[in-house]
Short mmCIF file of C-alpha atoms in Angstrom, two decimals:
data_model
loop_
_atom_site.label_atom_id
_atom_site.label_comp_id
_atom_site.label_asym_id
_atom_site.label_seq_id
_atom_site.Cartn_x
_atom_site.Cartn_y
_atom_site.Cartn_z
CA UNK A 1 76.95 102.86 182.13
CA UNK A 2 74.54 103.58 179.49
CA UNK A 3 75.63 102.97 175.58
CA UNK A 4 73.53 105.72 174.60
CA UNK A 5 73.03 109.58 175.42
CA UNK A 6 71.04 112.68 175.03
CA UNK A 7 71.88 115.47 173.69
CA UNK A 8 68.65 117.05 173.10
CA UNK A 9 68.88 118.40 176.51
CA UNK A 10 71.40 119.78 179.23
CA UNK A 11 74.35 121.93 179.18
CA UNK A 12 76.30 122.08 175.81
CA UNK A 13 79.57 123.10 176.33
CA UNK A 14 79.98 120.83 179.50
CA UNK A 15 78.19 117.79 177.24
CA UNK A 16 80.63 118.70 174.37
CA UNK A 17 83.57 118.80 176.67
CA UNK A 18 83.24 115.71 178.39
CA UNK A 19 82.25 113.81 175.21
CA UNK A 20 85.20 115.38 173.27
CA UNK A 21 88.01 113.84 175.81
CA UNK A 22 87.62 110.31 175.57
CA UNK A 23 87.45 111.01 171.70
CA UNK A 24 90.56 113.03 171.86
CA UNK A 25 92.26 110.08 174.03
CA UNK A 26 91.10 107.76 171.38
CA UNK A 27 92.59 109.70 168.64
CA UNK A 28 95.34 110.11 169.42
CA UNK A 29 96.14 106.09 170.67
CA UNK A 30 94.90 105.14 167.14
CA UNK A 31 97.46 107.50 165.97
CA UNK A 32 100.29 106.84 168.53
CA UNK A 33 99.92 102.71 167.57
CA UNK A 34 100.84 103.73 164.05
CA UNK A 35 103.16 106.51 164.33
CA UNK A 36 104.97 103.48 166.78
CA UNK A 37 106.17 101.71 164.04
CA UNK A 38 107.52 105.02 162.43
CA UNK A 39 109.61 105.31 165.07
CA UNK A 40 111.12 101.55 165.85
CA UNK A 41 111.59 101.44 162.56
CA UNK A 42 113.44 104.36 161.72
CA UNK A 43 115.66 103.37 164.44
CA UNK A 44 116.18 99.56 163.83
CA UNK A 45 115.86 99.64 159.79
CA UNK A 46 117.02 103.23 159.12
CA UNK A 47 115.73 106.27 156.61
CA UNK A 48 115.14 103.60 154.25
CA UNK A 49 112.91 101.77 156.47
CA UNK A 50 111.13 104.72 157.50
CA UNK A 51 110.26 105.90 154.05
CA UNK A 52 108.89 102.51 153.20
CA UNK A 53 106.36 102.62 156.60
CA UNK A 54 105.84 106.59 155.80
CA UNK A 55 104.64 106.04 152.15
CA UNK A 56 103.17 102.33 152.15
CA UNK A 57 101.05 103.73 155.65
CA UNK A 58 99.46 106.48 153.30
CA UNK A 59 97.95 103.63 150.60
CA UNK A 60 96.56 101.73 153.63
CA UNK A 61 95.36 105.14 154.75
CA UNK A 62 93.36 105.71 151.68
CA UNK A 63 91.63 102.57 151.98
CA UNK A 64 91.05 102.68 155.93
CA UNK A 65 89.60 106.48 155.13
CA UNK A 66 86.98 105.35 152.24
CA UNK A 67 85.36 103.25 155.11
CA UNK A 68 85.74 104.85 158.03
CA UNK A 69 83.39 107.55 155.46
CA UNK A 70 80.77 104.97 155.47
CA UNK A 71 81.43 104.20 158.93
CA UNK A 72 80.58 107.81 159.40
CA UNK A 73 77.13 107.59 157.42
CA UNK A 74 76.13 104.95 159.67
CA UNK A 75 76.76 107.28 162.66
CA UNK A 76 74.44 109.98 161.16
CA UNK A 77 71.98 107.65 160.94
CA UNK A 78 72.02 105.80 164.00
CA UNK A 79 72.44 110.04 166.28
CA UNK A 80 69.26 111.07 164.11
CA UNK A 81 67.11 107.91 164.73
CA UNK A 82 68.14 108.01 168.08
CA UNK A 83 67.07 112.07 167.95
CA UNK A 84 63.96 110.99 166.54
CA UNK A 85 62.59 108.40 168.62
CA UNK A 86 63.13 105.31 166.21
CA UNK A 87 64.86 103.02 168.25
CA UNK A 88 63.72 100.66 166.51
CA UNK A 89 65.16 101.23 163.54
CA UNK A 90 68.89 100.59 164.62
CA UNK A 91 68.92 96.49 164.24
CA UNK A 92 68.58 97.11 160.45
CA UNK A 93 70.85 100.15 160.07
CA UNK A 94 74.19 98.65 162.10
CA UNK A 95 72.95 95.23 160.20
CA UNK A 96 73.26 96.73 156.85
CA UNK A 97 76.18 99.08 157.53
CA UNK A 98 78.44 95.97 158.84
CA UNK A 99 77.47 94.03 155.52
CA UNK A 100 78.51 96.76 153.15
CA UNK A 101 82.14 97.56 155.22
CA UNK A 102 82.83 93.60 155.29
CA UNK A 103 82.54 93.78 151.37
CA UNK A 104 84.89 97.01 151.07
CA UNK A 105 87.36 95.93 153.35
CA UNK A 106 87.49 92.67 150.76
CA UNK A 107 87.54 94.20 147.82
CA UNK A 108 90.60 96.37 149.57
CA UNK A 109 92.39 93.96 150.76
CA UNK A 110 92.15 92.54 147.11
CA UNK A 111 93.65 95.46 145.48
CA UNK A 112 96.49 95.30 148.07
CA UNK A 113 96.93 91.51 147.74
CA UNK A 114 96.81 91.62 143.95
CA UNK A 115 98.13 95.29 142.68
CA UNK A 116 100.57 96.05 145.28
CA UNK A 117 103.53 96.85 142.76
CA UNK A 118 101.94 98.71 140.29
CA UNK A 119 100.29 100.95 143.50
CA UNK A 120 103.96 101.33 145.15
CA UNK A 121 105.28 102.25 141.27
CA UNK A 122 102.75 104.45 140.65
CA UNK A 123 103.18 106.69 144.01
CA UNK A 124 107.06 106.51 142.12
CA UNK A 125 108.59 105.00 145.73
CA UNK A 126 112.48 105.10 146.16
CA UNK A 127 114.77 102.59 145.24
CA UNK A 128 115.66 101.90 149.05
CA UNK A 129 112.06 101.40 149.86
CA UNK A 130 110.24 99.20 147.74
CA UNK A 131 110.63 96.07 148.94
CA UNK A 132 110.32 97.21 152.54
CA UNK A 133 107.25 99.24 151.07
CA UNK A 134 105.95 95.98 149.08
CA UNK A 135 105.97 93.91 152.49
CA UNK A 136 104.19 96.01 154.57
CA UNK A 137 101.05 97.10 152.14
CA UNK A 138 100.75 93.23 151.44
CA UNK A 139 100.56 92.08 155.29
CA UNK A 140 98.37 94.96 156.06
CA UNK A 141 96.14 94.07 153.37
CA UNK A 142 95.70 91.32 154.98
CA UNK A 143 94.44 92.81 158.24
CA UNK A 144 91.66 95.47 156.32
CA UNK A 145 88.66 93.53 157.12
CA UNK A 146 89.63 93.96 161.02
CA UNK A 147 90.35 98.11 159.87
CA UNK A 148 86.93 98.05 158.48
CA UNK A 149 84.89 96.37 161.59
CA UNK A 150 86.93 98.06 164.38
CA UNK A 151 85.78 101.75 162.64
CA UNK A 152 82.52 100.59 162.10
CA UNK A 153 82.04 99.66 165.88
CA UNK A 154 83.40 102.82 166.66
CA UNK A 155 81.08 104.85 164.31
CA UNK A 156 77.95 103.35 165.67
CA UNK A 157 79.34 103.41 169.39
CA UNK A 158 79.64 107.62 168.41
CA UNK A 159 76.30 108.13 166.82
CA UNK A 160 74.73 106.73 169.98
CA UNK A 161 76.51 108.68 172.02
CA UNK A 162 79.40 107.20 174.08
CA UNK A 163 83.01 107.80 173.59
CA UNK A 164 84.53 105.54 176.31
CA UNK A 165 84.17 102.79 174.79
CA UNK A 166 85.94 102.97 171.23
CA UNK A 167 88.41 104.70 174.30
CA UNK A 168 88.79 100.99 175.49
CA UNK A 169 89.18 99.15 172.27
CA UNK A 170 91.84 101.57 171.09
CA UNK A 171 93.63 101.43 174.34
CA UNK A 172 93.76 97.76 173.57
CA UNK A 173 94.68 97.47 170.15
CA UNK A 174 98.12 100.17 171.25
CA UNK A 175 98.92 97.62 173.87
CA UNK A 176 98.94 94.78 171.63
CA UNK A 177 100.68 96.60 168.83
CA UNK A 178 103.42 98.70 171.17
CA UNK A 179 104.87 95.24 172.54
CA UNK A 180 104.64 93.26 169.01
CA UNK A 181 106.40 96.22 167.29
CA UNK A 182 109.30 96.12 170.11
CA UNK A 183 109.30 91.92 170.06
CA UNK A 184 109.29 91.88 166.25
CA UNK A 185 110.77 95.03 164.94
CA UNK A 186 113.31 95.61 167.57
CA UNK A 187 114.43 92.31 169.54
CA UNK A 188 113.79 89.47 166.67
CA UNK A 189 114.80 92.30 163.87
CA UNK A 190 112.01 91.19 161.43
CA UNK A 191 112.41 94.69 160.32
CA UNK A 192 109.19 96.29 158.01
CA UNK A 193 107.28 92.89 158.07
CA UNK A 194 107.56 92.98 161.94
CA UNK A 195 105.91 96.46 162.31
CA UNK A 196 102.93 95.46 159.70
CA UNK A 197 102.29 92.17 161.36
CA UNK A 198 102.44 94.48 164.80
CA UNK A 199 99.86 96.69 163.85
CA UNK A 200 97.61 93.62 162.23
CA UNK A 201 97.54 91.93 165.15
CA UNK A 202 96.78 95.10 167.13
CA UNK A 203 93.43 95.82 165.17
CA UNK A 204 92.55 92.07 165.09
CA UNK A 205 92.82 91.65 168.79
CA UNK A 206 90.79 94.99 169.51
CA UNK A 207 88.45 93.98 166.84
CA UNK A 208 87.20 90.73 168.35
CA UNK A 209 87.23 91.94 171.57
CA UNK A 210 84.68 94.87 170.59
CA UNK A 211 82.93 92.55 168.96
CA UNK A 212 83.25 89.87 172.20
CA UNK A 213 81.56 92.85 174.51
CA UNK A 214 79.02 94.03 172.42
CA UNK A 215 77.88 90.69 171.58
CA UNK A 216 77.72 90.55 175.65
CA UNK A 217 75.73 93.73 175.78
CA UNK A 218 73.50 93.08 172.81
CA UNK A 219 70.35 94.40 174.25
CA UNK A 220 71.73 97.91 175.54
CA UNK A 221 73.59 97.79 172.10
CA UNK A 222 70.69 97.60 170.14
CA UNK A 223 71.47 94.59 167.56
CA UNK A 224 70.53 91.26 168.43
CA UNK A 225 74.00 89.18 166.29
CA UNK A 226 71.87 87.12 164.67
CA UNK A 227 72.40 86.05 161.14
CA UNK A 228 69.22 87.25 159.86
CA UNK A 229 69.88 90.99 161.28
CA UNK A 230 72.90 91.60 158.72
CA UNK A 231 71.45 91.12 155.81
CA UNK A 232 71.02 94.37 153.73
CA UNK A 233 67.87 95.86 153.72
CA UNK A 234 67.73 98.28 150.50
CA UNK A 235 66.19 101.18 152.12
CA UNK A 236 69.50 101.42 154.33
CA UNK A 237 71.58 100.43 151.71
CA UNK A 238 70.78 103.52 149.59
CA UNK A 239 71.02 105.73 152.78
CA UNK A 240 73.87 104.79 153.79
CA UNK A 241 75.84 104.47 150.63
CA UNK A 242 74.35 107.79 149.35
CA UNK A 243 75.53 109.62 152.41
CA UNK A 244 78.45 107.32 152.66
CA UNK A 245 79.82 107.55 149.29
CA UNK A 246 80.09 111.50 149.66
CA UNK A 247 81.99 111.61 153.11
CA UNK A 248 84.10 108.47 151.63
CA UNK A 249 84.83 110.15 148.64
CA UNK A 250 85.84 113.38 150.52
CA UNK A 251 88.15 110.68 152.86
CA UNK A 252 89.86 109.44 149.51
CA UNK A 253 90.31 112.32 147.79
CA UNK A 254 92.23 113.94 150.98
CA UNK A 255 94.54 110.49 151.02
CA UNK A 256 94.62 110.21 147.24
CA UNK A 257 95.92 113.70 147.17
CA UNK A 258 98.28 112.93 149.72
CA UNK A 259 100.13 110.08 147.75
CA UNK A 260 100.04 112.70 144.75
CA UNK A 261 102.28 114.70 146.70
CA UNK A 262 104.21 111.76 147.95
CA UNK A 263 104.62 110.96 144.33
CA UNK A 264 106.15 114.56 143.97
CA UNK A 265 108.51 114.56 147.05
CA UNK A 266 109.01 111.15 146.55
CA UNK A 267 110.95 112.14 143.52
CA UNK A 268 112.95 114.11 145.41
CA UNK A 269 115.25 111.65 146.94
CA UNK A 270 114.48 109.38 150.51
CA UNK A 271 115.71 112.41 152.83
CA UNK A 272 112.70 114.37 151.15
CA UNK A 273 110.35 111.30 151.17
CA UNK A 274 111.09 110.53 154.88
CA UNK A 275 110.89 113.65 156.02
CA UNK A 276 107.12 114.08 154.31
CA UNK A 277 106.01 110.67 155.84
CA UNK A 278 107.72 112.01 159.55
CA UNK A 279 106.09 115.40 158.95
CA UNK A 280 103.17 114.04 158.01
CA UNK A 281 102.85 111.56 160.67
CA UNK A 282 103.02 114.37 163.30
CA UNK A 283 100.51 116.72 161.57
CA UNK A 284 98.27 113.44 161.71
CA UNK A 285 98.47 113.59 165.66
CA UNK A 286 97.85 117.00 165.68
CA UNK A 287 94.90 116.50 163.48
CA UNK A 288 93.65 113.74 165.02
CA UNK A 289 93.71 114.73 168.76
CA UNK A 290 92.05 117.98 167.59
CA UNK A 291 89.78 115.46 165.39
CA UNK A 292 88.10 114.34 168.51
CA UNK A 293 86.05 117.92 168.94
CA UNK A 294 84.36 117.21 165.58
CA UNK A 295 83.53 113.57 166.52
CA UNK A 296 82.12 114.68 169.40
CA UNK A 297 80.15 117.11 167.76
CA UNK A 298 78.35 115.09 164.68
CA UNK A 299 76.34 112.76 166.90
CA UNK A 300 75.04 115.88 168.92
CA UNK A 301 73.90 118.18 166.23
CA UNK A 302 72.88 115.15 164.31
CA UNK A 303 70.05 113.97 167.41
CA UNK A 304 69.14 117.80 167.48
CA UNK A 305 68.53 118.23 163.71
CA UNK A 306 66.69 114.54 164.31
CA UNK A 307 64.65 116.22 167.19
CA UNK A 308 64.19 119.62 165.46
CA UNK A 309 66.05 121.79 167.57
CA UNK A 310 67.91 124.11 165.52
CA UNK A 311 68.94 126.61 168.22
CA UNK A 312 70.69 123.68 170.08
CA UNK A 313 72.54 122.53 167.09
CA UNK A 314 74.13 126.07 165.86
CA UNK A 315 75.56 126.74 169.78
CA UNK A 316 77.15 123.02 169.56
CA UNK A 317 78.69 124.32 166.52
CA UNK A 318 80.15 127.91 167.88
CA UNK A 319 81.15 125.76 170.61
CA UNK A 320 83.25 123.56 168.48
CA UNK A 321 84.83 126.48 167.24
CA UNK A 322 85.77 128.04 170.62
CA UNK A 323 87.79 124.44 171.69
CA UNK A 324 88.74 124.00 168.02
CA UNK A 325 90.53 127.54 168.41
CA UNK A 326 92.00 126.83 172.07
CA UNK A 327 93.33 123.24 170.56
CA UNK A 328 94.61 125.31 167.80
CA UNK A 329 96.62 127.69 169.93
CA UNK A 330 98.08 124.96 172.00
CA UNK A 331 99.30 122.88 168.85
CA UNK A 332 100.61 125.97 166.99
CA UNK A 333 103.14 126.80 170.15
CA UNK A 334 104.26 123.42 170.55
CA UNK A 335 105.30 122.90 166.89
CA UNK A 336 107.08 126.37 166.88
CA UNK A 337 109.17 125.77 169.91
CA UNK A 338 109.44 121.79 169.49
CA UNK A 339 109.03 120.81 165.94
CA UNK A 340 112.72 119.80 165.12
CA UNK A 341 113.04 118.08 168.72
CA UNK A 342 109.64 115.83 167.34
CA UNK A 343 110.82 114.95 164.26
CA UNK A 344 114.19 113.79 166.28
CA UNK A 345 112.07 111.26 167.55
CA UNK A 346 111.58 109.25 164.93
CA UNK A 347 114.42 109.49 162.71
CA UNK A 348 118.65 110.01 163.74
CA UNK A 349 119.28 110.95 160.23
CA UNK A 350 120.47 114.63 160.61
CA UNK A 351 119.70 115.47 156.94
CA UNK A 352 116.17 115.17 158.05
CA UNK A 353 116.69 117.39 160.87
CA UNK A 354 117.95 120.04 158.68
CA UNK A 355 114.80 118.98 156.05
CA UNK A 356 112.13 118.90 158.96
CA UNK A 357 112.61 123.40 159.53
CA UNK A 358 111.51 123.59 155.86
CA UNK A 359 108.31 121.35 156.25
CA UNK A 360 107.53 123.05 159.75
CA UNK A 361 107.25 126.61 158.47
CA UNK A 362 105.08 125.60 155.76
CA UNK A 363 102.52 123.32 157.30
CA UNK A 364 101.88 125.82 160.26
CA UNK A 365 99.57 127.43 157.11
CA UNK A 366 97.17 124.75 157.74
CA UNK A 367 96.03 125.36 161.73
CA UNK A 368 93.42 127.77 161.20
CA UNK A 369 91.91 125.90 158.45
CA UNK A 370 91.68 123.12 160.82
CA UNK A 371 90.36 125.32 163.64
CA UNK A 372 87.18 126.44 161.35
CA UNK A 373 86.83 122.51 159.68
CA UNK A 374 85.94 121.14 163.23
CA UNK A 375 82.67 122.88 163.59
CA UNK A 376 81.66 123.50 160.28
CA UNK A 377 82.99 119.97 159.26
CA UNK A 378 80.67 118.42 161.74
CA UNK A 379 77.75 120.19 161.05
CA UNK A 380 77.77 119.43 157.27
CA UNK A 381 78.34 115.55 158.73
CA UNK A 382 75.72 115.86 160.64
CA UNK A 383 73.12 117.12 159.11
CA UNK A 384 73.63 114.23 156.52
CA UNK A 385 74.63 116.70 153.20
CA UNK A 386 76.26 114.59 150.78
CA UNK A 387 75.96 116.43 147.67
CA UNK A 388 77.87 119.75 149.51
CA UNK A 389 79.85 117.07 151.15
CA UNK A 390 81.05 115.96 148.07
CA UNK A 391 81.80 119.18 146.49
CA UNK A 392 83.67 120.08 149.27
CA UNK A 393 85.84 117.07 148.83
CA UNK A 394 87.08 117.84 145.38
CA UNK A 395 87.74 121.41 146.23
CA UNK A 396 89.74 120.31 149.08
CA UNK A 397 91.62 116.89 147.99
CA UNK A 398 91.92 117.31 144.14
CA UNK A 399 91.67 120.87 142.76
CA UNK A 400 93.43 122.82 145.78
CA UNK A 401 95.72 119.67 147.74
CA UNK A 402 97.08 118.48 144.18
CA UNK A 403 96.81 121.80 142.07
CA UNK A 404 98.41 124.01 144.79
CA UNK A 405 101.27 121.52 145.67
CA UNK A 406 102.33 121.43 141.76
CA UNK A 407 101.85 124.90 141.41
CA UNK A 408 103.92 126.14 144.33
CA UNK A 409 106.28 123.45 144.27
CA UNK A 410 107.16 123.04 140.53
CA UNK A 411 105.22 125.95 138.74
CA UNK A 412 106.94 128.16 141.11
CA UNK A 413 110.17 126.50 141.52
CA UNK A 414 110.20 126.36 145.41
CA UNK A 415 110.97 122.92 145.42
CA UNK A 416 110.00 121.12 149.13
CA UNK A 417 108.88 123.80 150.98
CA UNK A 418 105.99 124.32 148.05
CA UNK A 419 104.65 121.33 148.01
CA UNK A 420 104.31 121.35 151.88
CA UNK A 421 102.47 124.60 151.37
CA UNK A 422 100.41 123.48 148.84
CA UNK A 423 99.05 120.64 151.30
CA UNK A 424 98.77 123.09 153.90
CA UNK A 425 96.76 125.34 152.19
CA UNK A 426 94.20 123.18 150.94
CA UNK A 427 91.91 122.79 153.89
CA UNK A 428 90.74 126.19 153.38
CA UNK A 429 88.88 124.78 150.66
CA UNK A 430 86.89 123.12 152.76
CA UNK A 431 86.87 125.12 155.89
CA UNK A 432 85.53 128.84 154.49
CA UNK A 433 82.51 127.30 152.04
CA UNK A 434 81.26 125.36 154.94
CA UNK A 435 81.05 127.77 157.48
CA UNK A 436 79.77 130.31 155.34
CA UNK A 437 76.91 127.90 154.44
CA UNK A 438 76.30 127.14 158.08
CA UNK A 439 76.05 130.80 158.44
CA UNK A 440 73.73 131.75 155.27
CA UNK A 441 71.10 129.52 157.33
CA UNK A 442 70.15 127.96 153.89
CA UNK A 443 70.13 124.54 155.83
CA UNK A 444 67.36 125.12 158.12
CA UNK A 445 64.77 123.82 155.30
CA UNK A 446 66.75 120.52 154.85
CA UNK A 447 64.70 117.46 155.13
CA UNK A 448 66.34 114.98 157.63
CA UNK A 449 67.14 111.97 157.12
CA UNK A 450 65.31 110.48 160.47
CA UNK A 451 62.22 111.57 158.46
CA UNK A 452 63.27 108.96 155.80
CA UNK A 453 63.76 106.11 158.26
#
């Protein structure tokens, strides 16, 4: 099986389709490894437990989000050199973008080594949690350089075109962590610690072995793994971190924003807090399974921009919308006639039962948003605009995610079900000002960034 594919040519919504599953599969295993120790936890440790996970997970996030943005500046680059031609050009680009991710994930794993306390005080965690909380962002700090490589694997493995693959490692990595989590969580009752180490181990294992097969398929991968190849080569360096610093800025803000309103339930009491982090955790399938349309789409209109074929790129975008809107549908229904019996999965506490109708009929706001995002969000990707990129960012995860949630929740009094709202309804920040600039056609005199390579 061929690493790499082209989409310059065939049948789009079959090609989008069948590149989307695998994707989707992915997704939502990367999810399902972390969401496991949500749910051992909250039923061998308790609320308390769970909180801890819920809100120590998000910090982590934040971090695993700013590179998997730079991950995702290295897949532009590697779908439009591919589009253009310039093989040739790939040694340099993976070389340079696994240099720059291997310094992030240690200046993260840093922060979460050195500044855990102040991090967990400032995101005001309960009582209950903190230790629990304290535990689990140190020994995952721990395990960020593995984060960093495994998504940078994966981005590269997208912008040449397979989605099998990152399928496999994932697949792995859920293994490892689903039988750790039950060993140490559940039968040895190593409690929080357990489910960190769990999910360390987990990325470590899939890490290396990506690493392992790739290394074995160096020549079809297209970077030789010798020293001299990942050295930074400043040409790629600026690409990459002025495309990357956008889409991991826009990654940040959306997490950052997220422990904002953490900070703001969080002060609420545990029942609140755990009920976020569960609600939150199942949105984040939701989103991620649906995720998998837009990951599928970046690579192809990024080799058609590359190969300057317009036409071909807008119907891969209307085509993302049509599954985007299906996928939509399909999520909507299950969370009306289901969403209490999913959030009984991870948690016995009935006070989060009664808590989890509140957050359902707010975050059901945010569906369409998402169902617009996954075409227009890929095209912006993958065209390579930072600058909008970054606007779009702040609109979405500071001025609308953190304004709305204070407004709604405290300026209007509604307590809870506000600040779920005000989450919910920040998307659309993103969503409507990128579509309508993928309709205005403004693009189409854009200078790619294969013609800088």
């Amino acid at each position: 099986m061929k690493l790499t594919k082209d989409f310059t040519q065939g049948n789009i919504p079959r090609q989008l389709l069948m590149f989307t599953l695998p994707f989707m599969a992915s997704n939502a295993l990367q999810v399902f490894y972390s969401t496991i120790d949500m749910m051992i936890v909250g039923r061998f440790v308790g609320t308390a437990g769970l909180s801890a996970v819920a809100q120590s997970s998000q910090i982590v996030n934040f971090a695993t989000m700013v590179c998997l943005g730079v991950s995702n500046a290295g897949q532009v680059m590697v779908s439009q050199a591919i589009g253009a031609g310039k093989r040739d050009r790939l040694t340099p680009i993976i070389g340079t973008l696994f240099s720059i991710l291997v310094i992030l994930a240690l200046v993260f794993s840093g922060v979460f080594l050195g500044f855990c306390t102040p991090i967990l005080r400032l995101v005001q965690i309960p009582q209950e949690s903190f230790e629990m909380a304290k535990e689990y962002l140190v020994i995952c700090g721990y395990g960020m350089i593995f984060t960093a490589g495994y998504n940078m694997v994966s981005a590269v493995l997208r912008g040449m075109g397979d989605s099998k693959r990152p399928l496999l490692f994932i697949v792995i990595a859920s293994v490892t962590n689903l039988v750790l989590d039950i060993l140490f969580t559940g039968i040895l009752g190593f409690g929080v610690p357990g489910a960190a180490w769990a999910t360390v181990i987990g990325q470590a294992v899939s890490f290396l072995f990506s690493i392992y097969y790739l290394y074995r398929n160096k020549y079809e991968f297209g970077f030789d793994f010798r020293m001299e190849s990942f050295r930074m080569e400043k040409n790629y360096a600026r690409m990459i971190i002025s495309l990357g610093a956008p889409m991991a800025v826009q990654s940040g803000f959306i997490n950052l924003s997220m422990l904002f309103v953490n900070a703001i339930v969080n002060q609420v009491g545990v029942v609140a807090s755990a009920t976020f982090g569960v609600g939150c955790r199942i949105d984040d399938i939701v989103n991620k399974i649906s995720q998998g349309i837009q990951y599928a789409a970046v690579p192809m209109i990024s080799q058609n921009i590359a190969a300057n074929q317009k036409g071909r790129a807008k119907k891969v975008v209307y085509w993302a919308l049509v599954y985007s809107v299906v996928m939509t549908v399909f999520f909507m229904t299950l969370y009306i006639l289901f969403g209490k019996q999913l959030f009984m999965l991870f948690s016995d506490d009935l006070q989060v039962h009664e808590m989890s109708e509140t957050f359902i009929r707010a975050i059901l706001w945010m569906f369409p948003a998402f169902a617009v995002m996954r075409g227009s969000g890929a095209f912006i990707q993958g065209i390579g605009h930072a600058r909008l990129t970054m606007v779009l960012a702040m609109l979405d995860g500071v001025i609308l995610r953190i304004g709305l949630s204070w407004l709604l929740g405290i300026g209007f009094g509604w307590g809870f079900y506000g600040f779920v709202l005000g989450y919910a309804l920040a998307p659309y920040g993103y969503a409507v000002p990128s579509m309508v600039y993928f309709l205005s056609g403004r693009w189409e005199k854009r200078k790619t960034l294969a013609e800088e390579m």
